[in-house]
Short mmCIF file of C-alpha atoms and ligand atoms in Angstrom, two decimals:
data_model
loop_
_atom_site.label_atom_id
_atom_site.label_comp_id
_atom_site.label_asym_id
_atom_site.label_seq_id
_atom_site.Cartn_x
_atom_site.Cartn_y
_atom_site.Cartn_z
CA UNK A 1 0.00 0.00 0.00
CA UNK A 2 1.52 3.76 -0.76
CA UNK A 3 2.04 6.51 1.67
CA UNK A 4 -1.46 7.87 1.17
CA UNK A 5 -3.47 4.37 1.15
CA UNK A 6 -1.85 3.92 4.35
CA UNK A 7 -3.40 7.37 5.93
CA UNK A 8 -6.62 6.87 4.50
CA UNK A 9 -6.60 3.59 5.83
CA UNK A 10 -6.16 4.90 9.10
CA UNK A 11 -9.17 7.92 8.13
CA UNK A 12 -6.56 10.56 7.44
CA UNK A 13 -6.00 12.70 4.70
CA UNK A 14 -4.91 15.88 3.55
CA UNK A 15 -7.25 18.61 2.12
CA UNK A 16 -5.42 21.54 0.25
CA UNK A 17 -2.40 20.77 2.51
CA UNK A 18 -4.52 20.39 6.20
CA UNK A 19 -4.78 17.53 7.82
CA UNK A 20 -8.18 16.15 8.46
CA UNK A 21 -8.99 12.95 10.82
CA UNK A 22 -12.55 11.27 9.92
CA UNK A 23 -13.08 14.14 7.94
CA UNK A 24 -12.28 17.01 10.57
CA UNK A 25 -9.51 19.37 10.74
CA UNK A 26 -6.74 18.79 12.94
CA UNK A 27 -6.23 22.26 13.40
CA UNK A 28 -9.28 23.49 14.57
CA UNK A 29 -9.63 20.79 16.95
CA UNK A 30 -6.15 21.65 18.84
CA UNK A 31 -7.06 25.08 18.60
CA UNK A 32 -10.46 24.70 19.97
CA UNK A 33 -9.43 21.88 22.83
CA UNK A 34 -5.65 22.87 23.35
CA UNK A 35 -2.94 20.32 23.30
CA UNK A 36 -1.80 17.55 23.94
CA UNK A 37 -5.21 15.70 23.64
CA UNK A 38 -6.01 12.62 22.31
CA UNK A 39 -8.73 12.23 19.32
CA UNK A 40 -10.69 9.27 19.14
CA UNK A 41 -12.57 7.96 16.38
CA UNK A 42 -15.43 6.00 16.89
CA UNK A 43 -15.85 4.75 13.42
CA UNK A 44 -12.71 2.69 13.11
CA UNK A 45 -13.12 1.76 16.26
CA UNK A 46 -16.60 0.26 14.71
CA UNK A 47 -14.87 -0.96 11.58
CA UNK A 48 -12.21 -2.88 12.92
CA UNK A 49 -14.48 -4.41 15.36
CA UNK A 50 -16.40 -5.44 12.48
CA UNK A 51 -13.48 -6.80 10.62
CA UNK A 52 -12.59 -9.33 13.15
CA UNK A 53 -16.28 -10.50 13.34
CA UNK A 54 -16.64 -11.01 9.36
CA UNK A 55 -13.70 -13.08 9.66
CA UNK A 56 -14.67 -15.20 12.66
CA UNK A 57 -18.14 -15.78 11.32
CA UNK A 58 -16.82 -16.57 8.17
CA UNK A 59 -14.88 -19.58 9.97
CA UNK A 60 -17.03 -20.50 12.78
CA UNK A 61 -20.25 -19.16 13.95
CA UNK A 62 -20.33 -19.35 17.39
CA UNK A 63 -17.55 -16.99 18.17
CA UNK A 64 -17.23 -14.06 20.77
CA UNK A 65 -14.32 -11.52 20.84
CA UNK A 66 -13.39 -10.09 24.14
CA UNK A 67 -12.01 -6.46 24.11
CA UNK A 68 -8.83 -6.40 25.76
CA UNK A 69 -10.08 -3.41 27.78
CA UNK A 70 -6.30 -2.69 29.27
CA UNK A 71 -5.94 -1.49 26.03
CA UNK A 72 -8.26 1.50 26.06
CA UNK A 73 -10.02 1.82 29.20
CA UNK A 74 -12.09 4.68 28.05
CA UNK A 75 -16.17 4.39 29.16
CA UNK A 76 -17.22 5.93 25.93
CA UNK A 77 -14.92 2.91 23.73
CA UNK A 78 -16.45 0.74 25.82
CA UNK A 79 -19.76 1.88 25.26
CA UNK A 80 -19.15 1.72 21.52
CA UNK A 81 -17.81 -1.87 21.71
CA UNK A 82 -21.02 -2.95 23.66
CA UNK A 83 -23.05 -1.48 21.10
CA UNK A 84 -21.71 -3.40 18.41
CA UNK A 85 -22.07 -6.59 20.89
CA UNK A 86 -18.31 -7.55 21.91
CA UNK A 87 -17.49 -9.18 25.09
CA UNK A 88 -14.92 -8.07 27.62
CA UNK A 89 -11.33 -8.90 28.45
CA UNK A 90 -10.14 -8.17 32.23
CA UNK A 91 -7.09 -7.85 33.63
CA UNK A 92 -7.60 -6.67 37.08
CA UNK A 93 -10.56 -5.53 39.20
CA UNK A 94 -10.23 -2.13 38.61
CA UNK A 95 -10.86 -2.58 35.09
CA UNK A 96 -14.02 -5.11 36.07
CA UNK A 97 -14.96 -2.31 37.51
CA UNK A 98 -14.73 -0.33 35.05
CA UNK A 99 -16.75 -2.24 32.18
CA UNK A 100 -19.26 -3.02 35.27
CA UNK A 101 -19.39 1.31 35.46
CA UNK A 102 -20.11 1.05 31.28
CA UNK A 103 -23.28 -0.94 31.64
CA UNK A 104 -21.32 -3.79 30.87
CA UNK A 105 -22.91 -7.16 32.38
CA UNK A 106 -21.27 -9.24 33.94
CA UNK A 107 -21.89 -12.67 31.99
CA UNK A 108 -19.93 -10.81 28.97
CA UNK A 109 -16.59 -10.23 31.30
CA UNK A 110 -13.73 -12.92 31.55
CA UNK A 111 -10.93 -11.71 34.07
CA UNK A 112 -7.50 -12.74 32.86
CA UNK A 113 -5.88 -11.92 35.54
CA UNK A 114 -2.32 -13.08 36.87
CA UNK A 115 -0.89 -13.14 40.51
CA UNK A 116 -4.58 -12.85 41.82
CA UNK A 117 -5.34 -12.09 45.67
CA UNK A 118 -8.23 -13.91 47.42
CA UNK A 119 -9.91 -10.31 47.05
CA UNK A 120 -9.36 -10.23 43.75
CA UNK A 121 -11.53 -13.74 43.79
CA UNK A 122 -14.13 -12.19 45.66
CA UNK A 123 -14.41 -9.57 44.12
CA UNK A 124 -14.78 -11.53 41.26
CA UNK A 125 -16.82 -13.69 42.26
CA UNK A 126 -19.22 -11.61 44.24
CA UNK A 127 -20.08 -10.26 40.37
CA UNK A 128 -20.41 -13.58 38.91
CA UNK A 129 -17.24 -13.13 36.82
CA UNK A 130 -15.27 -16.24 35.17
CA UNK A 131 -12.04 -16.17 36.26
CA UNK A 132 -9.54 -17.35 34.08
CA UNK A 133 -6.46 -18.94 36.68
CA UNK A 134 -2.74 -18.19 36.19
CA UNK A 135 -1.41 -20.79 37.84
CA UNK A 136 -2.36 -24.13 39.84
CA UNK A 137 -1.57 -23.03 43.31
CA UNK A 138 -4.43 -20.37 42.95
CA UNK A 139 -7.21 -23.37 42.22
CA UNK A 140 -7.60 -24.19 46.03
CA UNK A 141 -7.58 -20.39 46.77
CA UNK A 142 -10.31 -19.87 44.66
CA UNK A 143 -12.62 -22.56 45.55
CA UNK A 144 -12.16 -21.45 49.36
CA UNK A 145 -13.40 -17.79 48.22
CA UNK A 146 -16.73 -19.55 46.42
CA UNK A 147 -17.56 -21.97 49.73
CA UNK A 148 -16.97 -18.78 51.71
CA UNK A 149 -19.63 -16.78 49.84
CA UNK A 150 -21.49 -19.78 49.31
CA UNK A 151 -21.73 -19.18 45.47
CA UNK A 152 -22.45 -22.37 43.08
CA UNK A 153 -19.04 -23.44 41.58
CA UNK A 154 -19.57 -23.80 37.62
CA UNK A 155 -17.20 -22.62 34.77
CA UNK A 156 -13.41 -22.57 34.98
CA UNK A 157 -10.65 -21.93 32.90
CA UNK A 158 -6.83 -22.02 32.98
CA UNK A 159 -4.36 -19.81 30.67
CA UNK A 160 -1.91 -22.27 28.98
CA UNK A 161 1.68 -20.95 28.24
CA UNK A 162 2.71 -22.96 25.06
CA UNK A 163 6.01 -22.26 25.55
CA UNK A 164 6.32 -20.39 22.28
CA UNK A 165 5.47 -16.80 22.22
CA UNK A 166 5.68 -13.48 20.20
CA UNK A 167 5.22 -10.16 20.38
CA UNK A 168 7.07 -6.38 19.31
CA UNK A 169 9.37 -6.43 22.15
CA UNK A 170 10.48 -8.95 24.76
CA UNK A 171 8.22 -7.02 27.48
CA UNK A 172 5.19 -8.62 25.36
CA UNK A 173 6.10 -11.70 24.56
CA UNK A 174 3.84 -13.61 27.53
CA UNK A 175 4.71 -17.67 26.41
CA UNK A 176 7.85 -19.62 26.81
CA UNK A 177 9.24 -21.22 30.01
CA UNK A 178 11.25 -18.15 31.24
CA UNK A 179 8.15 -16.32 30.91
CA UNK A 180 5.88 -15.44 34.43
CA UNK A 181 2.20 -16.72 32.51
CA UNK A 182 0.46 -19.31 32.60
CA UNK A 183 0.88 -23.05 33.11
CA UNK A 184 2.80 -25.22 31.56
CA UNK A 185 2.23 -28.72 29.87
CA UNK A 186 3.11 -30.80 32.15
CA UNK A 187 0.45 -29.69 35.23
CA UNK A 188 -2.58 -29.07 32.43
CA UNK A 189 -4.28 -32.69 33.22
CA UNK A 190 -3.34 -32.34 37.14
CA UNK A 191 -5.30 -28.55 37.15
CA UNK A 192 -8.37 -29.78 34.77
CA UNK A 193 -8.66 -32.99 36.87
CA UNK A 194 -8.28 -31.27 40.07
CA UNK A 195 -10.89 -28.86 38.98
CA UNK A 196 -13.05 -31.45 38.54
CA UNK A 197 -12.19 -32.94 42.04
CA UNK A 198 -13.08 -29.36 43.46
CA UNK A 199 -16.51 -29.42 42.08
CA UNK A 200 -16.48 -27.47 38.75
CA UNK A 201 -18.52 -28.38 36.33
CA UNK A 202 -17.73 -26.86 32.92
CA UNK A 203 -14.59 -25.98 32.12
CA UNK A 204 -12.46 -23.18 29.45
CA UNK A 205 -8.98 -22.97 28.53
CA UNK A 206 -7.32 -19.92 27.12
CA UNK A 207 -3.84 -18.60 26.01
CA UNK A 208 -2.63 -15.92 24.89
CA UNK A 209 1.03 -15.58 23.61
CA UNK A 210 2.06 -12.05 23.10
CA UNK A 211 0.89 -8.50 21.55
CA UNK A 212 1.88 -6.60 18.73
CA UNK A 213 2.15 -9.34 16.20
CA UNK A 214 2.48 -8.50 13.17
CA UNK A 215 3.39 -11.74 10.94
CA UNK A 216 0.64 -14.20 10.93
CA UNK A 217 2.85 -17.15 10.79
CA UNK A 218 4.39 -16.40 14.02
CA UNK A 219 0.85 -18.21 15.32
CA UNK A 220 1.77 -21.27 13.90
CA UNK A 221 3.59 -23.01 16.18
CA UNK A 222 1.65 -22.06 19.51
CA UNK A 223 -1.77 -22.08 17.47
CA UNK A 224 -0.66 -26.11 17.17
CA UNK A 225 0.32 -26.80 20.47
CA UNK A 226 -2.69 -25.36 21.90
CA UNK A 227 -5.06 -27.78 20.05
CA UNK A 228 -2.38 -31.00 20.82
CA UNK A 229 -3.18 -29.76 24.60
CA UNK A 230 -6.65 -29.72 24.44
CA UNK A 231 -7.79 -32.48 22.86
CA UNK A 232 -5.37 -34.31 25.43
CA UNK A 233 -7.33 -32.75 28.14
CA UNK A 234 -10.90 -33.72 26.22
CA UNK A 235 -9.58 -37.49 25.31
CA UNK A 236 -7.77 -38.04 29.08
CA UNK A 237 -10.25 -36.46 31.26
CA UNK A 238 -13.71 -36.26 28.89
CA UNK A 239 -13.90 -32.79 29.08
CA UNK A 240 -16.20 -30.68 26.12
CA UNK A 241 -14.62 -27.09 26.96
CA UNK A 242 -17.37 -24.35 26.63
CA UNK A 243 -15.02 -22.12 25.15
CA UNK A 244 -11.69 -21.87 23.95
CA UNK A 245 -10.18 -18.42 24.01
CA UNK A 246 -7.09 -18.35 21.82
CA UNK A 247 -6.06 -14.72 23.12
CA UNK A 248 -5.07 -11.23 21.27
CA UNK A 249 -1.94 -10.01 20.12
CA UNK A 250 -3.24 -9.04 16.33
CA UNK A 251 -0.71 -6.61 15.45
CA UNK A 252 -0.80 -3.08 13.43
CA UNK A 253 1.04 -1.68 10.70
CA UNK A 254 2.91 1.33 12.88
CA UNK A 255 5.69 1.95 10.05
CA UNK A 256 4.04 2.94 6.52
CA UNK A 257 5.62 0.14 5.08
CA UNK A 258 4.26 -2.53 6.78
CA UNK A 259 0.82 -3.89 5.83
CA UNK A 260 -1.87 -4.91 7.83
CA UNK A 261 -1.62 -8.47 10.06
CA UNK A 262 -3.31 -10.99 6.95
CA UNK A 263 -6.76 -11.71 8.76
CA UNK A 264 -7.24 -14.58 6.39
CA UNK A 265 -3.97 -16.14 6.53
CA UNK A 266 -4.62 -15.15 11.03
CA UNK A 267 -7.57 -17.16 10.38
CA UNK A 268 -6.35 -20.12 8.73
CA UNK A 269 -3.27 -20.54 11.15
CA UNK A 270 -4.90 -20.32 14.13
CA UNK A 271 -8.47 -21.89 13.51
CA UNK A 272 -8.05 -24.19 10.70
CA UNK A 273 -7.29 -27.13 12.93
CA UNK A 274 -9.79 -26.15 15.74
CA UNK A 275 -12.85 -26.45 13.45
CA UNK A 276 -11.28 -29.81 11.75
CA UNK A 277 -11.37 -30.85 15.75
CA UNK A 278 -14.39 -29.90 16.27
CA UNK A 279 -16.17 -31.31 12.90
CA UNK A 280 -14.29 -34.22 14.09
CA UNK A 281 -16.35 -34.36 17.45
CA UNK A 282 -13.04 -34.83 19.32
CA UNK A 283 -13.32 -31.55 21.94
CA UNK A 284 -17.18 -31.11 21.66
CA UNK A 285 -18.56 -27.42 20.02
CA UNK A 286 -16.95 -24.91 22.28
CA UNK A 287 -17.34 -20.79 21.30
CA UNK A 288 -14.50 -19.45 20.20
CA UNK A 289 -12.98 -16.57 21.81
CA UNK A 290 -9.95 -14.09 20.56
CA UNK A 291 -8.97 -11.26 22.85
CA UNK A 292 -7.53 -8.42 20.74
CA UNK A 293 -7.06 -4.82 22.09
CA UNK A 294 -4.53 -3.34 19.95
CA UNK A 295 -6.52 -4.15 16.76
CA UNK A 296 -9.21 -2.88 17.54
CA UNK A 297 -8.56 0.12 19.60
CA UNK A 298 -4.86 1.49 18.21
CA UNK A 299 -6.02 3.21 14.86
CA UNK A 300 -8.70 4.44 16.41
CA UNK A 301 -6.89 7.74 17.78
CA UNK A 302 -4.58 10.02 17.33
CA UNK A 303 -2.90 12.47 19.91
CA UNK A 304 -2.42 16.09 18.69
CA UNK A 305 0.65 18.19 20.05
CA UNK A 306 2.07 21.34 19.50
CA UNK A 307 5.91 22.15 19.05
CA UNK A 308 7.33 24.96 21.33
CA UNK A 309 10.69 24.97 21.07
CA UNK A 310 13.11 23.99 17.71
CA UNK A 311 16.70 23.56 18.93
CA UNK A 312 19.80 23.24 17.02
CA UNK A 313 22.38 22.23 19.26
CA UNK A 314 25.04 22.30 16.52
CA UNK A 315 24.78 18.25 15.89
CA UNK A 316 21.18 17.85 16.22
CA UNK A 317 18.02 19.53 15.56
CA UNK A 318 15.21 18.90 18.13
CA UNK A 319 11.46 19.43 18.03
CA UNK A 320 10.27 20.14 21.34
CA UNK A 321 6.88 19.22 21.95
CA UNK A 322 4.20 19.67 24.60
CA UNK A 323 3.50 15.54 24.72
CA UNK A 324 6.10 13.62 27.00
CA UNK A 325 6.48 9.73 27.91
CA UNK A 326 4.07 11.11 30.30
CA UNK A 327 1.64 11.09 27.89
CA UNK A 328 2.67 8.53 25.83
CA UNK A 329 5.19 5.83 26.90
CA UNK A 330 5.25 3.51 24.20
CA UNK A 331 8.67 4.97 22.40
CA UNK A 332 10.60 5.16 25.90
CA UNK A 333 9.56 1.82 27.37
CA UNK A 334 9.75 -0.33 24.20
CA UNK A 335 11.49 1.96 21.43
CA UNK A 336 8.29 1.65 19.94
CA UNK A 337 7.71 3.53 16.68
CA UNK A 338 4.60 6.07 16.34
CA UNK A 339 4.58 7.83 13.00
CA UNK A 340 4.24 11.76 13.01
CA UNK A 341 3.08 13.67 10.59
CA UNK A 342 2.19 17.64 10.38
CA UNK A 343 -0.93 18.99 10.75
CA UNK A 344 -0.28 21.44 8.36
CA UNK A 345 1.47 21.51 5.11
CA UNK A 346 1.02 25.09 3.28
CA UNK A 347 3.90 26.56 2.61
CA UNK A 348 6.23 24.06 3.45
CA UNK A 349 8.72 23.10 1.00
CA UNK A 350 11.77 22.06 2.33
CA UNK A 351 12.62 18.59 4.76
CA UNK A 352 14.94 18.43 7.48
CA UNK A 353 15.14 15.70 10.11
CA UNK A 354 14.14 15.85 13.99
CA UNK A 355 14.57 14.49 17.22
CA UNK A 356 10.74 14.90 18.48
CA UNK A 357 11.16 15.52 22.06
CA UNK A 358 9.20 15.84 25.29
CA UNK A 359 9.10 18.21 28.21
CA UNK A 360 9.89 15.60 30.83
CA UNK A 361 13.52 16.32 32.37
CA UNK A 362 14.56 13.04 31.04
CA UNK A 363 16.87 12.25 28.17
CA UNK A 364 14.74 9.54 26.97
CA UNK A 365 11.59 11.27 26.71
CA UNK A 366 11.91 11.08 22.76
CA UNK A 367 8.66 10.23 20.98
CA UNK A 368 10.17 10.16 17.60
CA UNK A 369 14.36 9.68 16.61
CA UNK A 370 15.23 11.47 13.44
CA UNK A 371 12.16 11.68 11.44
CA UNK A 372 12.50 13.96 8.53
CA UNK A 373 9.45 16.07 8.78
CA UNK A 374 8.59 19.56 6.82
CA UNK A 375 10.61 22.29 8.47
CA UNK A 376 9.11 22.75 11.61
CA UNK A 377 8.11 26.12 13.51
CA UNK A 378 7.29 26.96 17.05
CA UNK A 379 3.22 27.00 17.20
CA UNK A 380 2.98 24.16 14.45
CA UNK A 381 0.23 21.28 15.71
CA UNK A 382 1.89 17.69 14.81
CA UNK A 383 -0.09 14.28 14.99
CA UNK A 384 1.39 11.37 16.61
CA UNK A 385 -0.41 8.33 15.03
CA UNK A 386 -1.97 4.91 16.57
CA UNK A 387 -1.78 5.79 19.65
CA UNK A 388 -5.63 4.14 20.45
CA UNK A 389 -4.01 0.95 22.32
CA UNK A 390 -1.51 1.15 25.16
CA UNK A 391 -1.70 5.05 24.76
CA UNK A 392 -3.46 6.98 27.56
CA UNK A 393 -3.89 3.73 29.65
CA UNK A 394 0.07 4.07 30.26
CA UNK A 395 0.13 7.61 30.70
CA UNK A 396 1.23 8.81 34.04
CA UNK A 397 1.41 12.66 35.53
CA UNK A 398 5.25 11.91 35.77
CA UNK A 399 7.24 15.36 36.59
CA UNK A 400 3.95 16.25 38.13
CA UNK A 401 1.67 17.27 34.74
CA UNK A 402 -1.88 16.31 34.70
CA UNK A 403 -2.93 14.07 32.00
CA UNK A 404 -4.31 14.70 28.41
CA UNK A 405 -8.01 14.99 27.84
CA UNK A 406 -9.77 12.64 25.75
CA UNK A 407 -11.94 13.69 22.96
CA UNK A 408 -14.35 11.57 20.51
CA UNK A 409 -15.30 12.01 16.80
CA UNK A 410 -18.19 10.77 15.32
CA UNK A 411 -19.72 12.14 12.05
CA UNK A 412 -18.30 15.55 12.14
CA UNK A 413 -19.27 15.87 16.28
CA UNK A 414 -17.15 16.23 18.68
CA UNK A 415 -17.65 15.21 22.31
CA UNK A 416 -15.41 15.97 25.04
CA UNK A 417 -14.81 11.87 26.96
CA UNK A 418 -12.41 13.06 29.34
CA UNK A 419 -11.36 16.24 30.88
CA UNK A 420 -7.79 17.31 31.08
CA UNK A 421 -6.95 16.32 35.13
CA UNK A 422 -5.79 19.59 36.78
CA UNK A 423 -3.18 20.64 39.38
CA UNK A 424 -5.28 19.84 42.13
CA UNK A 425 -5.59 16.06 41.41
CA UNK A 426 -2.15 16.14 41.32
CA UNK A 427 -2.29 16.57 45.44
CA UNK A 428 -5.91 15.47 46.25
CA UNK A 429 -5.58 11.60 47.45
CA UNK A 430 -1.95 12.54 49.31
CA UNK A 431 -2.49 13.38 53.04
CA UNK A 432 -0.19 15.32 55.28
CA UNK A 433 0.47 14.44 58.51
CA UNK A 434 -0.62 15.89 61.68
CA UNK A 435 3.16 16.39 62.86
CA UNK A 436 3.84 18.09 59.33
CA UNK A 437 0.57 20.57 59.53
CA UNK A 438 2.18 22.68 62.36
CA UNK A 439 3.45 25.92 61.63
CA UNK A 440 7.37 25.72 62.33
CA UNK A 441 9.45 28.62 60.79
CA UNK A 442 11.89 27.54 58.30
CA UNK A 443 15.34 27.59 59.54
CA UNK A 444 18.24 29.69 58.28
N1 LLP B 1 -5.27 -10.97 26.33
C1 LLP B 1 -4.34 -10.99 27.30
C2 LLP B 1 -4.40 -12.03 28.33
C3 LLP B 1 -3.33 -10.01 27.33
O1 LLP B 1 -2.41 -10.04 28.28
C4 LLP B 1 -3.30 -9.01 26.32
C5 LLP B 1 -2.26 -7.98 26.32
C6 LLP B 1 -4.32 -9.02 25.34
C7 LLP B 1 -5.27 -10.03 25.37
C8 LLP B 1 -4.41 -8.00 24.25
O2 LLP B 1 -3.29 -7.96 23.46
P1 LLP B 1 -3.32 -7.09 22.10
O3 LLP B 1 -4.38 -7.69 21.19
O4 LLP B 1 -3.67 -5.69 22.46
O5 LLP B 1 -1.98 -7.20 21.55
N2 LLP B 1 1.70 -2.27 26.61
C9 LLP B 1 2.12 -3.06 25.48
C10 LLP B 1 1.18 -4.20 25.21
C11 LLP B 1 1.00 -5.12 26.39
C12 LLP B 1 -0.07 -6.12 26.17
C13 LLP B 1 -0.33 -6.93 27.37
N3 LLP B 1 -1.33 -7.93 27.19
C14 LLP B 1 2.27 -2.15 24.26
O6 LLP B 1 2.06 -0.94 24.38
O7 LLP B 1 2.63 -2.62 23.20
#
């Protein structure tokens, strides 16, 4: 795909040298809502929701995709998931609680969690939530926490690690032996049959080996394993799993030369030999799960900054911009790459390459190494691209600045999701001491 099949792709364009995201201009936004603020579009979010449901139902009808709601924890993308029917993906109780806040029952939330406390179980619990176990030491724990609140034990699950993973960086890789996830091969049968022995009744298994994968193929291997595991738990123990959730992980194309993850090529990796299992009749008719975040949320926004400083040091021209790692971490943590592109083009002829850089008194706050952009100027808006996934979820008020608002676009209206947080919940959960309230006169 070229340059500008790649924008529109992701909704963005240029009219007579302005940038325009689902058909608004970038500059009137930032000028209207200030910067940095993130944009979020509530169409793609829509169509690539939609994308990943053609392709399931074109495999196997009874399918459900789970959100991976760590990804974008926003109410309103929550909202718009729910509308278009998806299920939920939990990592922790605050974001149960979260979804729960949405409208978001609790029959369509699975809580992946890992390292769970008994009040994460009842918590859980208490809301009627499958939990999907980590490891088999937390089996026992959990059963205790249903006796305890005398609720009926029913469906399980257990997160395989098959040992072979993948993922952008080794921080998301989540399978292999060195890795903290899941259980291994060799204590699947003793957790299913143990299950069993504890009283549940109908049983899942899930795994999920990494995020931010981009070559289909890289599913093969695990995608095999996982079906060699459960149809030794089905043919050992005479289990029909209710569901088997084979995770997220669907990559995006960050870089303009990279194309899109091959959904049909995804499809035929990792379900081909499911539904010959299931035709088959060997591991019963179980729904099908996948667990994406990233595809479905990342090209859904953008986050607008403005430049206020351009630096040549005598080796290096910088960019400075009003967005940090405190707004979005992704190129600090994992060197990740987030295109950035002007919002404005008129009158700019000549290219010249830029460290984009942060406020935050940190040489690695660098959200973009050398890009060759149109000469910048001090008051130009740039847009930092896919930043729908991972992107204000990580943000922190690091160097103590309040996070970014949230806005959302739909059909040329723009609503305001998320205010900008302001000085004073910077300070407002701390507590001073009693000792530290009295007046004492500063010495010297
Ligand atoms: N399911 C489970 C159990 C997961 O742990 C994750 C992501 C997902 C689904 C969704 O993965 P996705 O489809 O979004 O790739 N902060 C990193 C990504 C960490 C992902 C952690 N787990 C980043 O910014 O790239």
């Amino acid at each position: 795909m070229d340059y500008f099949e790649w924008l529109s792709y992701k909704d963005l364009e240029y009219r007579d040298g302005i940038l325009y995201f689902a058909n608004m201009n970038t500059i009137e936004i930032a000028e209207k809502y200030g910067t940095p603020i993130y944009i979020i579009n509530e169409k793609m979010i829509r169509k690539r929701y939609r994308e990943l449901k053609d392709m399931l139902n074109s495999v196997y009808k009874k399918n459900r995709i789970h959100f991976a709601v760590k990804s974008n924890t926003n109410l309103a993308v929550l909202k718009i998931l729910s509308s278009e029917g998806s299920f939920f993906d939990c990592s922790s109780t605050g974001e149960i609680y979260t979804c729960l806040k949405s409208g978001i029952p609790s029959d369509r939330i699975i809580y992946t969690g890992n390292m769970f406390t008994d009040n994460d179980f009842e918590f859980a619990v208490k809301q009627d939530i499958l939990v999907n176990l980590d490891s088999y030491s937390q089996l026992e724990r959990l059963t205790k926490i249903y006796d305890k609140i005398e609720k009926k034990k029913n469906l399980i699950s257990f997160r395989f690690n098959p040992e072979f993973g993948a993922g952008h960086h080794p921080y998301t890789i989540t399978a292999g032996k060195e890795i903290k996830f899941g259980i291994l091969e060799h204590q699947v049968i003793k957790a299913y049959s143990k299950a069993k022995e504890l009283g549940f009744t109908k049983f899942g298994i899930h795994q999920h080996i990494g995020s931010g994968i981009i070559k289909a193929n890289d599913y093969e291997m695990p995608a095999q394993k996982f079906l060699n595991i459960i149809e030794k738990i089905a043919e050992e123990l005479g289990i029909q799993f209710e569901f088997v959730d084979f995770g997220g992980g669907l990559g995006i194309p960050y870089y303009p030369e990279t194309d899109p993850l091959d959904l049909n090529r995804y499809s035929d990796i990792v379900f081909k030999r499911f539904k010959e299992s299931v035709e088959n009749g060997e591991i019963g008719e179980p729904y099908l799960f996948i667990e994406p975040g990233r595809y479905i949320s990342a090209e859904s926004s953008i986050l607008l900054t403005q430049v206020n400083t351009i630096k040549d040091n005598g080796f290096k021209l910088f960019a400075g911009i009003d967005a940090g790692f405190n707004t979005l971490l992704r190129p600090t943590l994992y060197g990740s790459y987030h295109h950035i592109i002007v919002c404005e083009k008129r009158g700019k002829q000549e290219d010249l390459k830029y460290d984009v850089v942060g406020p935050i008194c940190e040489s690695g706050d660098v959200l973009g190494k050398e890009r060759v952009l149109p000469k910048l100027s001090e008051g130009d808006y740039l847009a930092i691209l896919d930043v729908g996934a991972y992107g204000f979820t990580m943000s922190s008020s690091y160097n103590s600045r309040p996070r970014a608002a949230e806005l959302l676009i739909n059909d040329g209206n723009i609503y305001k999701i998320r205010n900008e947080e302001t000085f004073d919940d910077l300070v407002k959960a701390q507590i001073i001491p009693k000792h530290l309230k009295e007046k004492k006169s500063y010495r010297g």
